[in-house]
């Protein structure tokens, strides 16, 4: 697999201070530049920008995937297998309410992966996942 370049993602938040605290203290993302209207974070090696939008209301659409209502849209990262488990433990310690509890999809099959979903304080859906073997990321 080629070396990946960091992505840049800008998302709307309706409470900048709550979201800054969530990304910095709950997900342990390092803050970067900021103003009274936006804030940059190192989101697992990628650039995430929170933009204040007082009118932001999350989209509450879900698609059925593997017997679960997956929120759409959503974003997140693919973590190493052991790092996923560490993050789950941390999220449980801080009391995250999961939309979809951590579980293993395709157990024993091609593309075996751990996945979980939860919302940030502004209702943006996040998915974290991990593949048992990283070369299975795009397996069919």
mmCIF file of N, CA and C in Angstrom:
data_model
loop_
_atom_site.group_PDB
_atom_site.id
_atom_site.type_symbol
_atom_site.label_atom_id
_atom_site.label_comp_id
_atom_site.label_asym_id
_atom_site.label_seq_id
_atom_site.Cartn_x
_atom_site.Cartn_y
_atom_site.Cartn_z
ATOM 1 N N UNK A 1 0.840 -1.168 0.000
ATOM 2 C CA UNK A 1 0.000 0.000 0.000
ATOM 3 C C UNK A 1 0.893 1.242 0.000
ATOM 4 N N UNK A 2 0.507 2.228 -0.780
ATOM 5 C CA UNK A 2 1.262 3.476 -0.851
ATOM 6 C C UNK A 2 1.141 4.239 0.465
ATOM 7 N N UNK A 3 2.114 5.092 0.707
ATOM 8 C CA UNK A 3 2.051 5.941 1.893
ATOM 9 C C UNK A 3 0.838 6.855 1.774
ATOM 10 N N UNK A 4 0.048 6.921 2.838
ATOM 11 C CA UNK A 4 -1.142 7.757 2.809
ATOM 12 C C UNK A 4 -0.807 9.181 3.200
ATOM 13 N N UNK A 5 -1.439 10.118 2.530
ATOM 14 C CA UNK A 5 -1.322 11.523 2.899
ATOM 15 C C UNK A 5 -2.419 11.841 3.904
ATOM 16 N N UNK A 6 -2.151 12.719 4.848
ATOM 17 C CA UNK A 6 -3.194 13.096 5.805
ATOM 18 C C UNK A 6 -4.370 13.747 5.076
ATOM 19 N N UNK A 7 -5.576 13.443 5.505
ATOM 20 C CA UNK A 7 -6.734 14.123 4.946
ATOM 21 C C UNK A 7 -7.011 15.377 5.752
ATOM 22 N N UNK A 8 -7.789 16.275 5.161
ATOM 23 C CA UNK A 8 -8.272 17.488 5.820
ATOM 24 C C UNK A 8 -9.784 17.394 5.798
ATOM 25 N N UNK A 9 -10.398 17.489 6.967
ATOM 26 C CA UNK A 9 -11.853 17.430 7.063
ATOM 27 C C UNK A 9 -12.323 18.571 7.946
ATOM 28 N N UNK A 10 -13.262 19.364 7.444
ATOM 29 C CA UNK A 10 -13.860 20.452 8.210
ATOM 30 C C UNK A 10 -15.311 20.073 8.486
ATOM 31 N N UNK A 11 -15.706 20.123 9.758
ATOM 32 C CA UNK A 11 -17.067 19.735 10.135
ATOM 33 C C UNK A 11 -17.743 20.868 10.905
ATOM 34 N N UNK A 12 -19.072 20.960 10.806
ATOM 35 C CA UNK A 12 -19.796 21.969 11.576
ATOM 36 C C UNK A 12 -20.057 21.491 12.991
ATOM 37 N N UNK A 13 -19.961 22.402 13.939
ATOM 38 C CA UNK A 13 -20.300 22.112 15.337
ATOM 39 C C UNK A 13 -21.152 23.255 15.870
ATOM 40 N N UNK A 14 -22.159 22.925 16.688
ATOM 41 C CA UNK A 14 -23.027 23.971 17.213
ATOM 42 C C UNK A 14 -22.624 24.438 18.611
ATOM 43 N N UNK A 15 -21.601 23.808 19.177
ATOM 44 C CA UNK A 15 -21.035 24.260 20.457
ATOM 45 C C UNK A 15 -19.532 24.032 20.385
ATOM 46 N N UNK A 16 -18.816 25.069 19.985
ATOM 47 C CA UNK A 16 -17.377 24.943 19.742
ATOM 48 C C UNK A 16 -16.629 24.534 21.006
ATOM 49 N N UNK A 17 -16.963 25.111 22.145
ATOM 50 C CA UNK A 17 -16.234 24.794 23.377
ATOM 51 C C UNK A 17 -16.445 23.341 23.804
ATOM 52 N N UNK A 18 -17.667 22.848 23.757
ATOM 53 C CA UNK A 18 -17.931 21.444 24.101
ATOM 54 C C UNK A 18 -17.191 20.505 23.158
ATOM 55 N N UNK A 19 -17.209 20.831 21.872
ATOM 56 C CA UNK A 19 -16.546 19.967 20.896
ATOM 57 C C UNK A 19 -15.029 20.024 21.029
ATOM 58 N N UNK A 20 -14.488 21.206 21.318
ATOM 59 C CA UNK A 20 -13.047 21.299 21.560
ATOM 60 C C UNK A 20 -12.667 20.400 22.732
ATOM 61 N N UNK A 21 -13.437 20.438 23.789
ATOM 62 C CA UNK A 21 -13.160 19.597 24.948
ATOM 63 C C UNK A 21 -13.268 18.117 24.582
ATOM 64 N N UNK A 22 -14.285 17.743 23.815
ATOM 65 C CA UNK A 22 -14.475 16.353 23.405
ATOM 66 C C UNK A 22 -13.279 15.842 22.597
ATOM 67 N N UNK A 23 -12.896 16.574 21.554
ATOM 68 C CA UNK A 23 -11.807 16.091 20.693
ATOM 69 C C UNK A 23 -10.471 16.112 21.430
ATOM 70 N N UNK A 24 -10.252 17.102 22.274
ATOM 71 C CA UNK A 24 -8.991 17.187 23.004
ATOM 72 C C UNK A 24 -8.959 16.233 24.192
ATOM 73 N N UNK A 25 -9.990 16.189 24.998
ATOM 74 C CA UNK A 25 -9.948 15.430 26.248
ATOM 75 C C UNK A 25 -10.500 14.014 26.136
ATOM 76 N N UNK A 26 -11.504 13.799 25.315
ATOM 77 C CA UNK A 26 -12.080 12.461 25.173
ATOM 78 C C UNK A 26 -11.308 11.634 24.153
ATOM 79 N N UNK A 27 -11.004 12.240 22.998
ATOM 80 C CA UNK A 27 -10.283 11.501 21.954
ATOM 81 C C UNK A 27 -8.783 11.773 21.970
ATOM 82 N N UNK A 28 -8.328 12.624 22.878
ATOM 83 C CA UNK A 28 -6.891 12.923 23.040
ATOM 84 C C UNK A 28 -6.239 13.471 21.775
ATOM 85 N N UNK A 29 -6.979 14.280 21.019
ATOM 86 C CA UNK A 29 -6.432 14.913 19.823
ATOM 87 C C UNK A 29 -5.691 16.189 20.234
ATOM 88 N N UNK A 30 -4.541 16.398 19.638
ATOM 89 C CA UNK A 30 -3.731 17.570 19.947
ATOM 90 C C UNK A 30 -4.278 18.788 19.219
ATOM 91 N N UNK A 31 -4.526 19.896 19.944
ATOM 92 C CA UNK A 31 -5.026 21.099 19.277
ATOM 93 C C UNK A 31 -3.940 21.785 18.464
ATOM 94 N N UNK A 32 -4.386 22.473 17.427
ATOM 95 C CA UNK A 32 -3.491 23.284 16.587
ATOM 96 C C UNK A 32 -3.957 24.724 16.635
ATOM 97 N N UNK A 33 -4.020 25.343 15.464
ATOM 98 C CA UNK A 33 -4.466 26.740 15.385
ATOM 99 C C UNK A 33 -5.955 26.832 15.713
ATOM 100 N N UNK A 34 -6.378 28.031 16.131
ATOM 101 C CA UNK A 34 -7.802 28.220 16.416
ATOM 102 C C UNK A 34 -8.148 29.702 16.427
ATOM 103 N N UNK A 35 -9.444 29.956 16.385
ATOM 104 C CA UNK A 35 -9.970 31.306 16.555
ATOM 105 C C UNK A 35 -11.267 31.168 17.346
ATOM 106 N N UNK A 36 -12.027 32.218 17.436
ATOM 107 C CA UNK A 36 -13.306 32.131 18.147
ATOM 108 C C UNK A 36 -14.359 31.392 17.322
ATOM 109 N N UNK A 37 -14.051 31.109 16.050
ATOM 110 C CA UNK A 37 -15.015 30.471 15.142
ATOM 111 C C UNK A 37 -14.611 29.076 14.675
ATOM 112 N N UNK A 38 -13.370 28.663 14.920
ATOM 113 C CA UNK A 38 -12.910 27.357 14.440
ATOM 114 C C UNK A 38 -11.712 26.893 15.254
ATOM 115 N N UNK A 39 -11.415 25.594 15.148
ATOM 116 C CA UNK A 39 -10.246 25.023 15.837
ATOM 117 C C UNK A 39 -9.744 23.817 15.056
ATOM 118 N N UNK A 40 -8.427 23.739 14.897
ATOM 119 C CA UNK A 40 -7.752 22.616 14.232
ATOM 120 C C UNK A 40 -7.362 21.561 15.262
ATOM 121 N N UNK A 41 -7.422 20.292 14.867
ATOM 122 C CA UNK A 41 -6.958 19.196 15.717
ATOM 123 C C UNK A 41 -6.189 18.179 14.901
ATOM 124 N N UNK A 42 -5.180 17.583 15.542
ATOM 125 C CA UNK A 42 -4.490 16.437 14.967
ATOM 126 C C UNK A 42 -5.361 15.227 15.297
ATOM 127 N N UNK A 43 -6.131 14.783 14.327
ATOM 128 C CA UNK A 43 -7.076 13.682 14.482
ATOM 129 C C UNK A 43 -6.408 12.408 13.969
ATOM 130 N N UNK A 44 -5.611 11.783 14.839
ATOM 131 C CA UNK A 44 -4.921 10.543 14.507
ATOM 132 C C UNK A 44 -4.057 10.706 13.251
ATOM 133 N N UNK A 45 -3.359 11.841 13.187
ATOM 134 C CA UNK A 45 -2.457 12.114 12.067
ATOM 135 C C UNK A 45 -3.097 12.873 10.920
ATOM 136 N N UNK A 46 -4.360 13.219 11.041
ATOM 137 C CA UNK A 46 -5.086 13.944 10.000
ATOM 138 C C UNK A 46 -5.540 15.290 10.550
ATOM 139 N N UNK A 47 -5.863 16.219 9.650
ATOM 140 C CA UNK A 47 -6.265 17.548 10.082
ATOM 141 C C UNK A 47 -7.790 17.645 10.129
ATOM 142 N N UNK A 48 -8.322 17.773 11.333
ATOM 143 C CA UNK A 48 -9.749 17.949 11.545
ATOM 144 C C UNK A 48 -9.971 19.385 12.000
ATOM 145 N N UNK A 49 -10.908 20.065 11.349
ATOM 146 C CA UNK A 49 -11.211 21.447 11.713
ATOM 147 C C UNK A 49 -12.675 21.523 12.140
ATOM 148 N N UNK A 50 -12.886 22.037 13.341
ATOM 149 C CA UNK A 50 -14.225 22.253 13.864
ATOM 150 C C UNK A 50 -14.619 23.685 13.530
ATOM 151 N N UNK A 51 -15.711 23.857 12.792
ATOM 152 C CA UNK A 51 -16.193 25.191 12.434
ATOM 153 C C UNK A 51 -17.516 25.451 13.140
ATOM 154 N N UNK A 52 -17.571 26.540 13.892
ATOM 155 C CA UNK A 52 -18.788 26.888 14.613
ATOM 156 C C UNK A 52 -19.903 27.249 13.644
ATOM 157 N N UNK A 53 -21.064 26.626 13.848
ATOM 158 C CA UNK A 53 -22.273 26.916 13.091
ATOM 159 C C UNK A 53 -23.435 26.785 14.074
ATOM 160 N N UNK A 54 -23.919 27.911 14.565
ATOM 161 C CA UNK A 54 -24.985 27.905 15.571
ATOM 162 C C UNK A 54 -26.242 27.190 15.078
ATOM 163 N N UNK A 55 -26.417 27.112 13.765
ATOM 164 C CA UNK A 55 -27.607 26.482 13.186
ATOM 165 C C UNK A 55 -27.408 25.016 12.833
ATOM 166 N N UNK A 56 -26.229 24.462 13.134
ATOM 167 C CA UNK A 56 -25.960 23.070 12.763
ATOM 168 C C UNK A 56 -26.907 22.121 13.499
ATOM 169 N N UNK A 57 -27.576 21.296 12.743
ATOM 170 C CA UNK A 57 -28.411 20.227 13.276
ATOM 171 C C UNK A 57 -27.989 18.963 12.552
ATOM 172 N N UNK A 58 -27.597 17.946 13.297
ATOM 173 C CA UNK A 58 -27.095 16.733 12.652
ATOM 174 C C UNK A 58 -28.175 16.031 11.832
ATOM 175 N N UNK A 59 -27.716 15.368 10.788
ATOM 176 C CA UNK A 59 -28.584 14.538 9.964
ATOM 177 C C UNK A 59 -28.746 13.215 10.694
ATOM 178 N N UNK A 60 -29.962 12.771 10.884
ATOM 179 C CA UNK A 60 -30.201 11.543 11.638
ATOM 180 C C UNK A 60 -30.621 10.389 10.730
ATOM 181 N N UNK A 61 -29.957 10.258 9.591
ATOM 182 C CA UNK A 61 -30.248 9.173 8.661
ATOM 183 C C UNK A 61 -29.386 7.960 9.011
ATOM 184 N N UNK A 62 -29.951 6.776 8.874
ATOM 185 C CA UNK A 62 -29.196 5.545 9.104
ATOM 186 C C UNK A 62 -29.474 4.557 7.981
ATOM 187 N N UNK A 63 -28.446 3.829 7.596
ATOM 188 C CA UNK A 63 -28.567 2.744 6.620
ATOM 189 C C UNK A 63 -28.325 1.424 7.327
ATOM 190 N N UNK A 64 -29.066 0.416 6.943
ATOM 191 C CA UNK A 64 -28.909 -0.914 7.520
ATOM 192 C C UNK A 64 -27.635 -1.546 6.954
ATOM 193 N N UNK A 65 -26.709 -1.875 7.835
ATOM 194 C CA UNK A 65 -25.459 -2.539 7.457
ATOM 195 C C UNK A 65 -25.184 -3.609 8.503
ATOM 196 N N UNK A 66 -25.106 -4.836 8.072
ATOM 197 C CA UNK A 66 -24.736 -5.932 8.970
ATOM 198 C C UNK A 66 -25.641 -5.991 10.211
ATOM 199 N N UNK A 67 -26.930 -5.687 10.015
ATOM 200 C CA UNK A 67 -27.873 -5.754 11.125
ATOM 201 C C UNK A 67 -27.859 -4.564 12.062
ATOM 202 N N UNK A 68 -27.171 -3.484 11.678
ATOM 203 C CA UNK A 68 -27.086 -2.283 12.509
ATOM 204 C C UNK A 68 -27.499 -1.064 11.694
ATOM 205 N N UNK A 69 -28.090 -0.085 12.353
ATOM 206 C CA UNK A 69 -28.418 1.183 11.716
ATOM 207 C C UNK A 69 -27.215 2.101 11.751
ATOM 208 N N UNK A 70 -26.465 2.123 10.666
ATOM 209 C CA UNK A 70 -25.230 2.918 10.592
ATOM 210 C C UNK A 70 -25.579 4.367 10.245
ATOM 211 N N UNK A 71 -25.121 5.320 11.070
ATOM 212 C CA UNK A 71 -25.420 6.723 10.790
ATOM 213 C C UNK A 71 -24.685 7.208 9.541
ATOM 214 N N UNK A 72 -25.408 7.969 8.722
ATOM 215 C CA UNK A 72 -24.853 8.534 7.498
ATOM 216 C C UNK A 72 -25.215 10.013 7.483
ATOM 217 N N UNK A 73 -24.218 10.908 7.342
ATOM 218 C CA UNK A 73 -22.800 10.637 7.136
ATOM 219 C C UNK A 73 -22.093 10.307 8.446
ATOM 220 N N UNK A 74 -20.863 9.804 8.297
ATOM 221 C CA UNK A 74 -19.977 9.588 9.434
ATOM 222 C C UNK A 74 -18.535 9.653 8.937
ATOM 223 N N UNK A 75 -17.599 9.783 9.873
ATOM 224 C CA UNK A 75 -16.187 9.786 9.525
ATOM 225 C C UNK A 75 -15.422 9.151 10.672
ATOM 226 N N UNK A 76 -14.169 8.838 10.442
ATOM 227 C CA UNK A 76 -13.330 8.266 11.483
ATOM 228 C C UNK A 76 -12.019 7.794 10.902
ATOM 229 N N UNK A 77 -11.372 6.893 11.614
ATOM 230 C CA UNK A 77 -10.085 6.370 11.164
ATOM 231 C C UNK A 77 -10.034 4.867 11.384
ATOM 232 N N UNK A 78 -9.087 4.252 10.663
ATOM 233 C CA UNK A 78 -8.775 2.833 10.835
ATOM 234 C C UNK A 78 -7.548 2.760 11.731
ATOM 235 N N UNK A 79 -7.694 2.076 12.858
ATOM 236 C CA UNK A 79 -6.612 1.966 13.838
ATOM 237 C C UNK A 79 -5.984 0.578 13.804
ATOM 238 N N UNK A 80 -4.749 0.454 14.288
ATOM 239 C CA UNK A 80 -4.180 -0.881 14.491
ATOM 240 C C UNK A 80 -5.048 -1.671 15.479
ATOM 241 N N UNK A 81 -5.067 -3.003 15.346
ATOM 242 C CA UNK A 81 -5.936 -3.901 16.113
ATOM 243 C C UNK A 81 -5.871 -3.634 17.623
ATOM 244 N N UNK A 82 -4.656 -3.558 18.189
ATOM 245 C CA UNK A 82 -4.517 -3.356 19.633
ATOM 246 C C UNK A 82 -4.912 -1.936 20.043
ATOM 247 N N UNK A 83 -4.654 -0.957 19.187
ATOM 248 C CA UNK A 83 -5.014 0.428 19.496
ATOM 249 C C UNK A 83 -6.530 0.592 19.569
ATOM 250 N N UNK A 84 -7.253 -0.145 18.747
ATOM 251 C CA UNK A 84 -8.711 -0.105 18.787
ATOM 252 C C UNK A 84 -9.201 -0.523 20.175
ATOM 253 N N UNK A 85 -8.666 -1.625 20.680
ATOM 254 C CA UNK A 85 -9.077 -2.122 21.998
ATOM 255 C C UNK A 85 -8.744 -1.118 23.095
ATOM 256 N N UNK A 86 -7.584 -0.481 22.997
ATOM 257 C CA UNK A 86 -7.212 0.544 23.990
ATOM 258 C C UNK A 86 -8.184 1.720 23.945
ATOM 259 N N UNK A 87 -8.576 2.128 22.723
ATOM 260 C CA UNK A 87 -9.519 3.234 22.591
ATOM 261 C C UNK A 87 -10.883 2.844 23.171
ATOM 262 N N UNK A 88 -11.337 1.626 22.918
ATOM 263 C CA UNK A 88 -12.605 1.159 23.488
ATOM 264 C C UNK A 88 -12.555 1.239 25.011
ATOM 265 N N UNK A 89 -11.481 0.771 25.596
ATOM 266 C CA UNK A 89 -11.340 0.821 27.058
ATOM 267 C C UNK A 89 -11.403 2.258 27.565
ATOM 268 N N UNK A 90 -10.692 3.152 26.885
ATOM 269 C CA UNK A 90 -10.696 4.567 27.270
ATOM 270 C C UNK A 90 -12.097 5.160 27.138
ATOM 271 N N UNK A 91 -12.778 4.887 26.037
ATOM 272 C CA UNK A 91 -14.122 5.435 25.827
ATOM 273 C C UNK A 91 -15.101 4.911 26.871
ATOM 274 N N UNK A 92 -14.954 3.655 27.246
ATOM 275 C CA UNK A 92 -15.796 3.105 28.318
ATOM 276 C C UNK A 92 -15.515 3.811 29.641
ATOM 277 N N UNK A 93 -14.238 4.099 29.908
ATOM 278 C CA UNK A 93 -13.865 4.791 31.146
ATOM 279 C C UNK A 93 -14.470 6.189 31.229
ATOM 280 N N UNK A 94 -14.530 6.887 30.080
ATOM 281 C CA UNK A 94 -15.058 8.258 30.087
ATOM 282 C C UNK A 94 -16.564 8.298 29.854
ATOM 283 N N UNK A 95 -17.183 7.136 29.687
ATOM 284 C CA UNK A 95 -18.637 7.056 29.610
ATOM 285 C C UNK A 95 -19.257 7.405 28.273
ATOM 286 N N UNK A 96 -18.557 7.132 27.180
ATOM 287 C CA UNK A 96 -19.132 7.382 25.852
ATOM 288 C C UNK A 96 -20.376 6.518 25.667
ATOM 289 N N UNK A 97 -21.402 7.107 25.083
ATOM 290 C CA UNK A 97 -22.609 6.366 24.725
ATOM 291 C C UNK A 97 -22.469 5.961 23.255
ATOM 292 N N UNK A 98 -22.360 4.678 23.010
ATOM 293 C CA UNK A 98 -22.162 4.185 21.654
ATOM 294 C C UNK A 98 -23.482 4.146 20.889
ATOM 295 N N UNK A 99 -23.438 4.509 19.619
ATOM 296 C CA UNK A 99 -24.566 4.297 18.708
ATOM 297 C C UNK A 99 -24.593 2.815 18.352
ATOM 298 N N UNK A 100 -23.414 2.308 18.011
ATOM 299 C CA UNK A 100 -23.208 0.878 17.757
ATOM 300 C C UNK A 100 -22.028 0.459 18.620
ATOM 301 N N UNK A 101 -22.319 -0.412 19.576
ATOM 302 C CA UNK A 101 -21.283 -0.912 20.488
ATOM 303 C C UNK A 101 -20.150 -1.573 19.691
ATOM 304 N N UNK A 102 -18.931 -1.537 20.228
ATOM 305 C CA UNK A 102 -17.817 -2.210 19.547
ATOM 306 C C UNK A 102 -18.131 -3.699 19.345
ATOM 307 N N UNK A 103 -17.866 -4.166 18.122
ATOM 308 C CA UNK A 103 -18.054 -5.590 17.821
ATOM 309 C C UNK A 103 -17.180 -5.971 16.636
ATOM 310 N N UNK A 104 -17.100 -7.265 16.365
ATOM 311 C CA UNK A 104 -16.293 -7.779 15.248
ATOM 312 C C UNK A 104 -17.227 -8.178 14.114
ATOM 313 N N UNK A 105 -16.968 -7.620 12.945
ATOM 314 C CA UNK A 105 -17.684 -7.984 11.719
ATOM 315 C C UNK A 105 -16.845 -8.988 10.942
ATOM 316 N N UNK A 106 -17.514 -9.852 10.191
ATOM 317 C CA UNK A 106 -16.862 -10.822 9.298
ATOM 318 C C UNK A 106 -15.874 -11.718 10.043
ATOM 319 N N UNK A 107 -16.209 -12.094 11.272
ATOM 320 C CA UNK A 107 -15.312 -12.905 12.105
ATOM 321 C C UNK A 107 -14.879 -14.167 11.346
ATOM 322 N N UNK A 108 -13.561 -14.360 11.253
ATOM 323 C CA UNK A 108 -12.979 -15.512 10.588
ATOM 324 C C UNK A 108 -13.014 -15.444 9.074
ATOM 325 N N UNK A 109 -13.508 -14.337 8.516
ATOM 326 C CA UNK A 109 -13.612 -14.184 7.062
ATOM 327 C C UNK A 109 -12.671 -13.103 6.555
ATOM 328 N N UNK A 110 -12.567 -13.021 5.246
ATOM 329 C CA UNK A 110 -11.790 -11.955 4.631
ATOM 330 C C UNK A 110 -12.387 -10.613 5.073
ATOM 331 N N UNK A 111 -11.546 -9.695 5.474
ATOM 332 C CA UNK A 111 -12.007 -8.375 5.901
ATOM 333 C C UNK A 111 -12.455 -8.314 7.352
ATOM 334 N N UNK A 112 -12.075 -9.321 8.175
ATOM 335 C CA UNK A 112 -12.460 -9.297 9.596
ATOM 336 C C UNK A 112 -12.037 -7.967 10.206
ATOM 337 N N UNK A 113 -12.978 -7.335 10.927
ATOM 338 C CA UNK A 113 -12.720 -6.006 11.459
ATOM 339 C C UNK A 113 -13.506 -5.743 12.734
ATOM 340 N N UNK A 114 -12.929 -4.888 13.569
ATOM 341 C CA UNK A 114 -13.630 -4.356 14.730
ATOM 342 C C UNK A 114 -14.190 -3.004 14.302
ATOM 343 N N UNK A 115 -15.356 -2.654 14.820
ATOM 344 C CA UNK A 115 -15.945 -1.358 14.487
ATOM 345 C C UNK A 115 -16.789 -0.855 15.652
ATOM 346 N N UNK A 116 -16.983 0.453 15.712
ATOM 347 C CA UNK A 116 -17.850 1.093 16.709
ATOM 348 C C UNK A 116 -18.228 2.471 16.197
ATOM 349 N N UNK A 117 -19.381 2.962 16.654
ATOM 350 C CA UNK A 117 -19.887 4.273 16.259
ATOM 351 C C UNK A 117 -20.351 5.037 17.498
ATOM 352 N N UNK A 118 -20.123 6.348 17.483
ATOM 353 C CA UNK A 118 -20.640 7.237 18.525
ATOM 354 C C UNK A 118 -20.692 8.651 17.968
ATOM 355 N N UNK A 119 -21.395 9.542 18.683
ATOM 356 C CA UNK A 119 -21.532 10.938 18.266
ATOM 357 C C UNK A 119 -20.615 11.852 19.067
ATOM 358 N N UNK A 120 -20.198 12.951 18.429
ATOM 359 C CA UNK A 120 -19.553 14.028 19.181
ATOM 360 C C UNK A 120 -20.663 14.900 19.791
ATOM 361 N N UNK A 121 -20.336 15.899 20.602
ATOM 362 C CA UNK A 121 -21.375 16.701 21.260
ATOM 363 C C UNK A 121 -22.296 17.474 20.311
ATOM 364 N N UNK A 122 -21.895 17.661 19.050
ATOM 365 C CA UNK A 122 -22.754 18.352 18.079
ATOM 366 C C UNK A 122 -23.519 17.382 17.194
ATOM 367 N N UNK A 123 -23.430 16.095 17.491
ATOM 368 C CA UNK A 123 -24.187 15.101 16.724
ATOM 369 C C UNK A 123 -23.517 14.614 15.465
ATOM 370 N N UNK A 124 -22.220 14.906 15.290
ATOM 371 C CA UNK A 124 -21.475 14.352 14.154
ATOM 372 C C UNK A 124 -21.106 12.914 14.498
ATOM 373 N N UNK A 125 -21.436 11.985 13.601
ATOM 374 C CA UNK A 125 -21.192 10.566 13.854
ATOM 375 C C UNK A 125 -19.753 10.196 13.488
ATOM 376 N N UNK A 126 -19.131 9.418 14.376
ATOM 377 C CA UNK A 126 -17.773 8.936 14.155
ATOM 378 C C UNK A 126 -17.775 7.415 14.142
ATOM 379 N N UNK A 127 -16.962 6.845 13.262
ATOM 380 C CA UNK A 127 -16.729 5.400 13.250
ATOM 381 C C UNK A 127 -15.230 5.169 13.389
ATOM 382 N N UNK A 128 -14.893 4.283 14.294
ATOM 383 C CA UNK A 128 -13.518 3.809 14.394
ATOM 384 C C UNK A 128 -13.563 2.335 14.064
ATOM 385 N N UNK A 129 -12.571 1.896 13.296
ATOM 386 C CA UNK A 129 -12.517 0.488 12.933
ATOM 387 C C UNK A 129 -11.082 0.020 12.910
ATOM 388 N N UNK A 130 -10.920 -1.289 12.846
ATOM 389 C CA UNK A 130 -9.600 -1.897 12.802
ATOM 390 C C UNK A 130 -9.720 -3.224 12.077
ATOM 391 N N UNK A 131 -8.766 -3.520 11.231
ATOM 392 C CA UNK A 131 -8.752 -4.785 10.503
ATOM 393 C C UNK A 131 -7.764 -5.736 11.148
ATOM 394 N N UNK A 132 -8.158 -7.002 11.244
ATOM 395 C CA UNK A 132 -7.281 -7.998 11.854
ATOM 396 C C UNK A 132 -5.946 -8.030 11.127
ATOM 397 N N UNK A 133 -5.999 -7.929 9.801
ATOM 398 C CA UNK A 133 -4.778 -7.765 9.001
ATOM 399 C C UNK A 133 -4.980 -6.559 8.093
ATOM 400 N N UNK A 134 -4.061 -5.627 8.146
ATOM 401 C CA UNK A 134 -4.226 -4.341 7.461
ATOM 402 C C UNK A 134 -4.364 -4.465 5.950
ATOM 403 N N UNK A 135 -3.881 -5.550 5.366
ATOM 404 C CA UNK A 135 -3.998 -5.698 3.919
ATOM 405 C C UNK A 135 -5.434 -6.024 3.489
ATOM 406 N N UNK A 136 -6.338 -6.160 4.435
ATOM 407 C CA UNK A 136 -7.730 -6.479 4.134
ATOM 408 C C UNK A 136 -8.624 -5.240 4.032
ATOM 409 N N UNK A 137 -8.043 -4.062 4.131
ATOM 410 C CA UNK A 137 -8.795 -2.818 4.118
ATOM 411 C C UNK A 137 -9.757 -2.729 2.926
ATOM 412 N N UNK A 138 -9.309 -3.142 1.762
ATOM 413 C CA UNK A 138 -10.140 -3.054 0.562
ATOM 414 C C UNK A 138 -10.511 -4.423 0.022
ATOM 415 N N UNK A 139 -10.502 -5.435 0.884
ATOM 416 C CA UNK A 139 -10.838 -6.806 0.457
ATOM 417 C C UNK A 139 -12.292 -6.865 0.000
ATOM 418 N N UNK A 140 -12.531 -7.701 -0.994
ATOM 419 C CA UNK A 140 -13.909 -7.884 -1.491
ATOM 420 C C UNK A 140 -14.414 -9.279 -1.155
#
